[in-house]
Amino acid sequence: MKILLTGATGFLGTRLSEVLADQSDFELTAAVRRPVTLPTARVVQIGGLDATNDWSAAIAGQQVVIHAAARAHVMKDDALDPLAEYRKINVEGTLNLARQAAAAGVGRFVFISSIKVNGEETPKGQPFTADDQPAPEDSYGLSKWEAEQGLLQVASETGMEIVIIRPPLVYGPGVKGNFATLIKLVKKGIPVPLGAVDNLRSLVALDNLVDLIVSCTTHPAAANQIFLVSDGQDLSTTGLLRGVAAAMNLPARLIPVPQGCLIYGAKLLGKEALARRVLSSLQVDISKTESLLGWTPKLTFEEGLARCVEKS
């Protein structure tokens, strides 16, 4: 099977290209914006990811497109109109690629979306499902939802199959952002006031997400479906930090500060958004993914975390 992968040099795309290249059933082409040599794929350089890009050289002869490239979520976005910037790449650029793919005879388009389409948090014990009414709260999540809607319209107009995957926080070797910060804090032995956080959050190991994406390239039941993905083990922030420490054979230096105090302190410091991400719950229900595809996470959280910290 011939597959075109966008975002092949990113955190997810790098690992995905390695896995696809190891399987003899797949012939991989990577679309990249800068000159690069990849041992795992044939490389085609493209002009960009917006609505003006000509994908013909990359799409020719492909059977499946996996679209992992995007304008990523930015914590402190200094764009004058963040939503417009997200839409250029995540909506207009995605739909431009999808329409050209359909016209070229591509049979399936796998889109890596985000759990932010569902929302930012859940009541504890009430996870998001794939069939929930979307409720994105920020520009990034809204752009991903608009892209999803556009893709399903392309599917209805052209017959090209669309598969949408909404991952929560992805962790693995080379992870960045808040997860990398947690690893550094534990490594340095810095006491953290998160020893009494009673939330639940779903995460997904990089290799679990990659495994689901590979399954979605060929599984007949994946056509025109939306899937949520996780490790199937929900953790509190306190439990996550303890897991990171255990994976590195280090003590977890956690101070049990009441959540109410943490929230009050965050408000005083203007860090309410950060406190929300750390203290709130965000759970996902993967029962549809498991039942429809016969898929289960290949790694436990402990196994995924061991791989993550080994190279961090």
Short mmCIF file of C-alpha atoms in Angstrom, two decimals:
data_model
loop_
_atom_site.label_atom_id
_atom_site.label_comp_id
_atom_site.label_asym_id
_atom_site.label_seq_id
_atom_site.Cartn_x
_atom_site.Cartn_y
_atom_site.Cartn_z
CA MET A 1 0.00 0.00 0.00
CA LYS A 2 1.31 3.43 -0.94
CA ILE A 3 1.00 6.01 1.84
CA LEU A 4 1.70 9.74 1.87
CA LEU A 5 2.60 11.11 5.30
CA THR A 6 2.64 14.80 6.17
CA GLY A 7 4.45 16.02 9.26
CA ALA A 8 6.98 13.22 8.86
CA THR A 9 9.75 15.08 10.68
CA GLY A 10 7.65 15.98 13.73
CA PHE A 11 7.29 14.28 17.10
CA LEU A 12 4.53 11.95 15.90
CA GLY A 13 5.55 11.73 12.24
CA THR A 14 9.12 10.63 12.94
CA ARG A 15 8.02 7.61 14.94
CA LEU A 16 5.14 6.85 12.57
CA SER A 17 7.46 6.84 9.55
CA GLU A 18 9.82 4.42 11.35
CA VAL A 19 7.00 2.00 12.10
CA LEU A 20 5.51 2.17 8.60
CA ALA A 21 8.93 1.67 7.03
CA ASP A 22 9.43 -1.52 9.04
CA GLN A 23 6.33 -3.11 7.50
CA SER A 24 6.74 -4.59 4.06
CA ASP A 25 3.09 -3.96 3.16
CA PHE A 26 3.65 -0.18 3.09
CA GLU A 27 5.52 2.06 0.66
CA LEU A 28 5.97 5.42 2.34
CA THR A 29 6.32 8.90 0.85
CA ALA A 30 7.02 11.83 3.17
CA ALA A 31 5.93 15.37 2.26
CA VAL A 32 8.36 17.89 3.77
CA ARG A 33 8.76 21.65 3.55
CA ARG A 34 12.54 21.75 3.91
CA PRO A 35 15.19 19.65 2.15
CA VAL A 36 15.84 16.57 4.28
CA THR A 37 16.89 12.97 3.79
CA LEU A 38 14.83 10.32 5.54
CA PRO A 39 16.03 6.72 5.70
CA THR A 40 12.43 5.61 6.24
CA ALA A 41 10.71 7.14 3.22
CA ARG A 42 10.85 8.63 -0.25
CA VAL A 43 10.87 12.38 0.24
CA VAL A 44 8.92 14.96 -1.76
CA GLN A 45 9.42 18.63 -0.96
CA ILE A 46 6.27 20.74 -0.92
CA GLY A 47 5.80 24.50 -0.94
CA GLY A 48 3.74 24.75 2.21
CA LEU A 49 0.64 23.63 4.07
CA ASP A 50 -1.80 26.39 3.15
CA ALA A 51 -4.58 26.50 0.58
CA THR A 52 -2.23 27.47 -2.28
CA ASN A 53 0.01 24.41 -2.21
CA ASP A 54 0.13 22.07 -5.21
CA TRP A 55 0.25 18.49 -3.91
CA SER A 56 0.32 16.74 -7.29
CA ALA A 57 3.94 15.53 -7.10
CA ALA A 58 3.41 14.06 -3.64
CA ILE A 59 -0.07 12.61 -4.18
CA ALA A 60 0.47 10.86 -7.51
CA GLY A 61 -0.13 7.13 -7.12
CA GLN A 62 -0.89 7.25 -3.38
CA GLN A 63 -3.65 5.12 -1.86
CA VAL A 64 -3.76 6.60 1.65
CA VAL A 65 -2.88 10.02 3.07
CA ILE A 66 -2.02 10.38 6.76
CA HIS A 67 -2.20 14.07 7.60
CA ALA A 68 -0.23 14.67 10.78
CA ALA A 69 1.10 18.13 9.88
CA ALA A 70 -0.61 21.16 11.40
CA ARG A 71 -0.10 24.53 12.95
CA ALA A 72 0.49 23.21 16.43
CA HIS A 73 -1.18 24.42 19.59
CA VAL A 74 0.74 27.45 20.88
CA MET A 75 0.52 28.25 24.60
CA LYS A 76 1.37 31.95 24.19
CA ASP A 77 0.30 32.87 20.68
CA ASP A 78 1.50 36.32 19.64
CA ALA A 79 -0.39 36.36 16.33
CA LEU A 80 -2.75 39.32 15.95
CA ASP A 81 -5.54 36.94 14.92
CA PRO A 82 -4.66 33.43 16.17
CA LEU A 83 -7.83 31.82 14.78
CA ALA A 84 -7.11 33.15 11.28
CA GLU A 85 -3.57 31.74 11.46
CA TYR A 86 -4.80 28.33 12.61
CA ARG A 87 -7.44 28.28 9.90
CA LYS A 88 -4.91 28.95 7.12
CA ILE A 89 -3.08 25.71 7.86
CA ASN A 90 -5.40 23.49 9.87
CA VAL A 91 -8.61 24.15 7.93
CA GLU A 92 -7.92 25.65 4.50
CA GLY A 93 -4.64 23.78 4.03
CA THR A 94 -6.10 20.47 5.17
CA LEU A 95 -9.12 20.74 2.89
CA ASN A 96 -6.91 21.76 -0.04
CA LEU A 97 -4.88 18.58 0.45
CA ALA A 98 -8.02 16.45 0.89
CA ARG A 99 -9.67 17.74 -2.28
CA GLN A 100 -6.52 17.17 -4.33
CA ALA A 101 -6.14 13.71 -2.81
CA ALA A 102 -9.71 12.78 -3.70
CA ALA A 103 -9.26 14.07 -7.25
CA ALA A 104 -6.09 11.96 -7.59
CA GLY A 105 -7.92 8.79 -6.56
CA VAL A 106 -6.68 8.46 -2.97
CA GLY A 107 -8.96 6.02 -1.19
CA ARG A 108 -8.56 7.03 2.44
CA PHE A 109 -7.52 10.17 4.34
CA VAL A 110 -6.47 9.73 7.99
CA PHE A 111 -6.62 13.02 9.89
CA ILE A 112 -4.86 13.55 13.20
CA SER A 113 -7.14 15.92 15.08
CA SER A 114 -7.20 16.69 18.82
CA ILE A 115 -9.25 15.97 21.91
CA LYS A 116 -9.54 19.75 22.16
CA VAL A 117 -12.39 19.40 19.66
CA ASN A 118 -14.39 17.81 22.48
CA GLY A 119 -13.35 20.41 25.04
CA GLU A 120 -10.80 21.23 27.70
CA GLU A 121 -11.97 19.19 30.68
CA THR A 122 -14.50 16.64 31.90
CA PRO A 123 -16.27 16.08 35.20
CA LYS A 124 -14.36 13.34 37.00
CA GLY A 125 -15.73 9.97 35.95
CA GLN A 126 -17.58 11.37 32.91
CA PRO A 127 -15.20 10.91 29.99
CA PHE A 128 -15.55 12.36 26.53
CA THR A 129 -16.85 9.99 23.86
CA ALA A 130 -16.36 10.11 20.11
CA ASP A 131 -20.04 10.89 19.62
CA ASP A 132 -20.24 13.85 22.03
CA GLN A 133 -21.25 17.24 20.71
CA PRO A 134 -17.96 19.09 20.03
CA ALA A 135 -17.22 22.02 22.33
CA PRO A 136 -13.81 23.48 21.44
CA GLU A 137 -12.79 26.42 23.61
CA ASP A 138 -9.69 27.80 21.91
CA SER A 139 -8.62 28.71 18.39
CA TYR A 140 -6.61 25.54 17.88
CA GLY A 141 -9.47 23.25 18.91
CA LEU A 142 -11.94 25.21 16.79
CA SER A 143 -9.69 24.97 13.74
CA LYS A 144 -9.42 21.20 14.15
CA TRP A 145 -13.21 20.88 14.45
CA GLU A 146 -13.77 22.99 11.36
CA ALA A 147 -11.27 20.81 9.49
CA GLU A 148 -13.13 17.68 10.59
CA GLN A 149 -16.44 19.07 9.34
CA GLY A 150 -14.88 20.02 6.02
CA LEU A 151 -13.30 16.61 5.60
CA LEU A 152 -16.58 14.79 6.21
CA GLN A 153 -18.14 17.03 3.56
CA VAL A 154 -15.35 16.08 1.14
CA ALA A 155 -16.07 12.44 1.93
CA SER A 156 -19.76 12.83 1.13
CA GLU A 157 -19.00 14.64 -2.13
CA THR A 158 -16.19 12.44 -3.44
CA GLY A 159 -16.45 9.02 -1.82
CA MET A 160 -12.94 9.24 -0.35
CA GLU A 161 -12.97 7.66 3.10
CA ILE A 162 -12.12 9.89 6.06
CA VAL A 163 -10.79 8.65 9.41
CA ILE A 164 -10.49 11.15 12.29
CA ILE A 165 -8.38 10.47 15.38
CA ARG A 166 -8.54 12.76 18.42
CA PRO A 167 -5.63 12.11 20.80
CA PRO A 168 -5.23 13.67 24.24
CA LEU A 169 -1.72 14.53 25.50
CA VAL A 170 0.83 12.34 23.71
CA TYR A 171 4.03 11.40 25.51
CA GLY A 172 7.11 9.53 24.36
CA PRO A 173 10.80 9.96 23.57
CA GLY A 174 11.44 13.57 22.63
CA VAL A 175 8.24 14.90 24.18
CA LYS A 176 8.16 18.64 24.77
CA GLY A 177 5.95 21.13 26.58
CA ASN A 178 4.51 20.59 30.05
CA PHE A 179 5.28 16.87 30.08
CA ALA A 180 8.97 17.55 29.45
CA THR A 181 8.89 20.13 32.24
CA LEU A 182 7.55 17.54 34.68
CA ILE A 183 10.35 15.14 33.76
CA LYS A 184 12.96 17.84 34.35
CA LEU A 185 11.50 18.75 37.75
CA VAL A 186 11.62 15.13 38.89
CA LYS A 187 15.17 14.70 37.54
CA LYS A 188 16.39 17.73 39.44
CA GLY A 189 14.69 16.61 42.66
CA ILE A 190 12.76 19.84 42.95
CA PRO A 191 9.84 19.58 45.42
CA VAL A 192 6.53 20.08 43.64
CA PRO A 193 3.31 21.11 45.45
CA LEU A 194 1.20 18.56 43.58
CA GLY A 195 1.04 15.73 46.07
CA ALA A 196 -2.72 15.90 46.69
CA VAL A 197 -4.28 16.44 43.24
CA ASP A 198 -7.44 14.36 42.96
CA ASN A 199 -8.15 14.56 39.24
CA LEU A 200 -8.11 12.01 36.41
CA ARG A 201 -6.51 12.55 33.01
CA SER A 202 -6.17 10.33 29.95
CA LEU A 203 -2.83 10.20 28.16
CA VAL A 204 -1.59 8.22 25.18
CA ALA A 205 1.87 6.78 24.67
CA LEU A 206 3.40 7.69 21.33
CA ASP A 207 3.64 4.05 20.25
CA ASN A 208 -0.01 3.43 21.16
CA LEU A 209 -1.11 6.33 18.99
CA VAL A 210 1.12 5.18 16.13
CA ASP A 211 -0.30 1.66 16.39
CA LEU A 212 -3.87 2.99 16.11
CA ILE A 213 -2.99 5.18 13.11
CA VAL A 214 -1.45 2.21 11.30
CA SER A 215 -4.60 0.18 12.01
CA CYS A 216 -6.77 2.99 10.66
CA THR A 217 -4.97 3.02 7.31
CA THR A 218 -6.46 -0.35 6.35
CA HIS A 219 -9.27 -1.41 8.70
CA PRO A 220 -12.59 -1.47 6.80
CA ALA A 221 -14.59 -0.41 9.86
CA ALA A 222 -12.53 2.78 10.27
CA ALA A 223 -14.04 4.46 7.21
CA ASN A 224 -15.75 7.79 7.97
CA GLN A 225 -15.44 7.34 11.72
CA ILE A 226 -14.14 9.46 14.60
CA PHE A 227 -11.97 7.73 17.20
CA LEU A 228 -10.67 8.71 20.61
CA VAL A 229 -7.46 7.12 21.84
CA SER A 230 -5.63 6.70 25.15
CA ASP A 231 -3.61 4.17 27.14
CA GLY A 232 -6.80 3.02 28.81
CA GLN A 233 -5.40 4.06 32.21
CA ASP A 234 -6.45 7.39 33.68
CA LEU A 235 -4.12 9.03 36.19
CA SER A 236 -4.16 11.93 38.60
CA THR A 237 -1.45 14.54 38.20
CA THR A 238 -0.04 13.22 41.47
CA GLY A 239 -0.04 9.68 40.07
CA LEU A 240 1.63 10.86 36.88
CA LEU A 241 4.48 12.49 38.80
CA ARG A 242 4.92 9.38 40.92
CA GLY A 243 5.02 7.30 37.74
CA VAL A 244 7.68 9.54 36.20
CA ALA A 245 9.78 9.28 39.34
CA ALA A 246 9.40 5.49 39.49
CA ALA A 247 10.40 5.16 35.83
CA MET A 248 13.65 7.02 36.61
CA ASN A 249 14.24 5.24 39.93
CA LEU A 250 14.05 8.57 41.72
CA PRO A 251 12.02 9.73 44.72
CA ALA A 252 8.86 11.68 44.01
CA ARG A 253 9.29 14.88 46.00
CA LEU A 254 5.63 15.88 46.22
CA ILE A 255 4.18 18.31 48.74
CA PRO A 256 0.47 17.67 49.50
CA VAL A 257 -0.93 21.17 49.05
CA PRO A 258 -4.78 21.33 48.91
CA GLN A 259 -6.13 22.02 45.42
CA GLY A 260 -8.07 25.05 46.61
CA CYS A 261 -4.82 26.68 47.70
CA LEU A 262 -3.19 25.87 44.37
CA ILE A 263 -6.08 27.42 42.46
CA TYR A 264 -6.01 30.54 44.63
CA GLY A 265 -2.26 30.89 44.20
CA ALA A 266 -2.53 30.41 40.44
CA LYS A 267 -5.11 33.21 40.23
CA LEU A 268 -2.83 35.56 42.13
CA LEU A 269 0.02 34.78 39.73
CA GLY A 270 -2.12 34.98 36.59
CA LYS A 271 -1.57 31.26 35.91
CA GLU A 272 -5.18 30.10 35.88
CA ALA A 273 -4.90 28.42 32.47
CA LEU A 274 -1.88 26.41 33.60
CA ALA A 275 -3.62 25.44 36.83
CA ARG A 276 -6.63 24.25 34.87
CA ARG A 277 -4.48 21.94 32.74
CA VAL A 278 -2.70 20.54 35.77
CA LEU A 279 -5.59 20.25 38.21
CA SER A 280 -8.70 19.51 36.13
CA SER A 281 -9.84 16.15 34.80
CA LEU A 282 -9.86 15.21 31.14
CA GLN A 283 -10.87 11.63 30.45
CA VAL A 284 -11.66 9.90 27.18
CA ASP A 285 -13.71 6.78 26.52
CA ILE A 286 -12.00 4.51 23.96
CA SER A 287 -14.67 1.78 23.97
CA LYS A 288 -15.77 2.67 20.43
CA THR A 289 -12.19 2.42 19.19
CA GLU A 290 -11.74 -0.94 20.90
CA SER A 291 -15.05 -2.46 19.80
CA LEU A 292 -15.18 -1.22 16.22
CA LEU A 293 -11.54 -1.87 15.35
CA GLY A 294 -10.70 -4.67 17.78
CA TRP A 295 -7.86 -2.43 18.94
CA THR A 296 -6.33 -2.26 22.40
CA PRO A 297 -3.33 -0.23 23.60
CA LYS A 298 -0.17 -2.26 23.03
CA LEU A 299 1.70 -0.53 25.87
CA THR A 300 0.65 0.10 29.44
CA PHE A 301 1.25 3.55 30.89
CA GLU A 302 4.25 2.18 32.80
CA GLU A 303 5.76 0.71 29.63
CA GLY A 304 5.14 3.86 27.62
CA LEU A 305 6.61 6.02 30.37
CA ALA A 306 9.73 3.84 30.58
CA ARG A 307 10.34 4.42 26.87
CA CYS A 308 9.69 8.13 27.31
CA VAL A 309 12.11 8.81 30.16
CA GLU A 310 14.80 6.50 28.77
CA LYS A 311 15.63 9.06 26.08
CA SER A 312 14.59 12.24 27.86
#
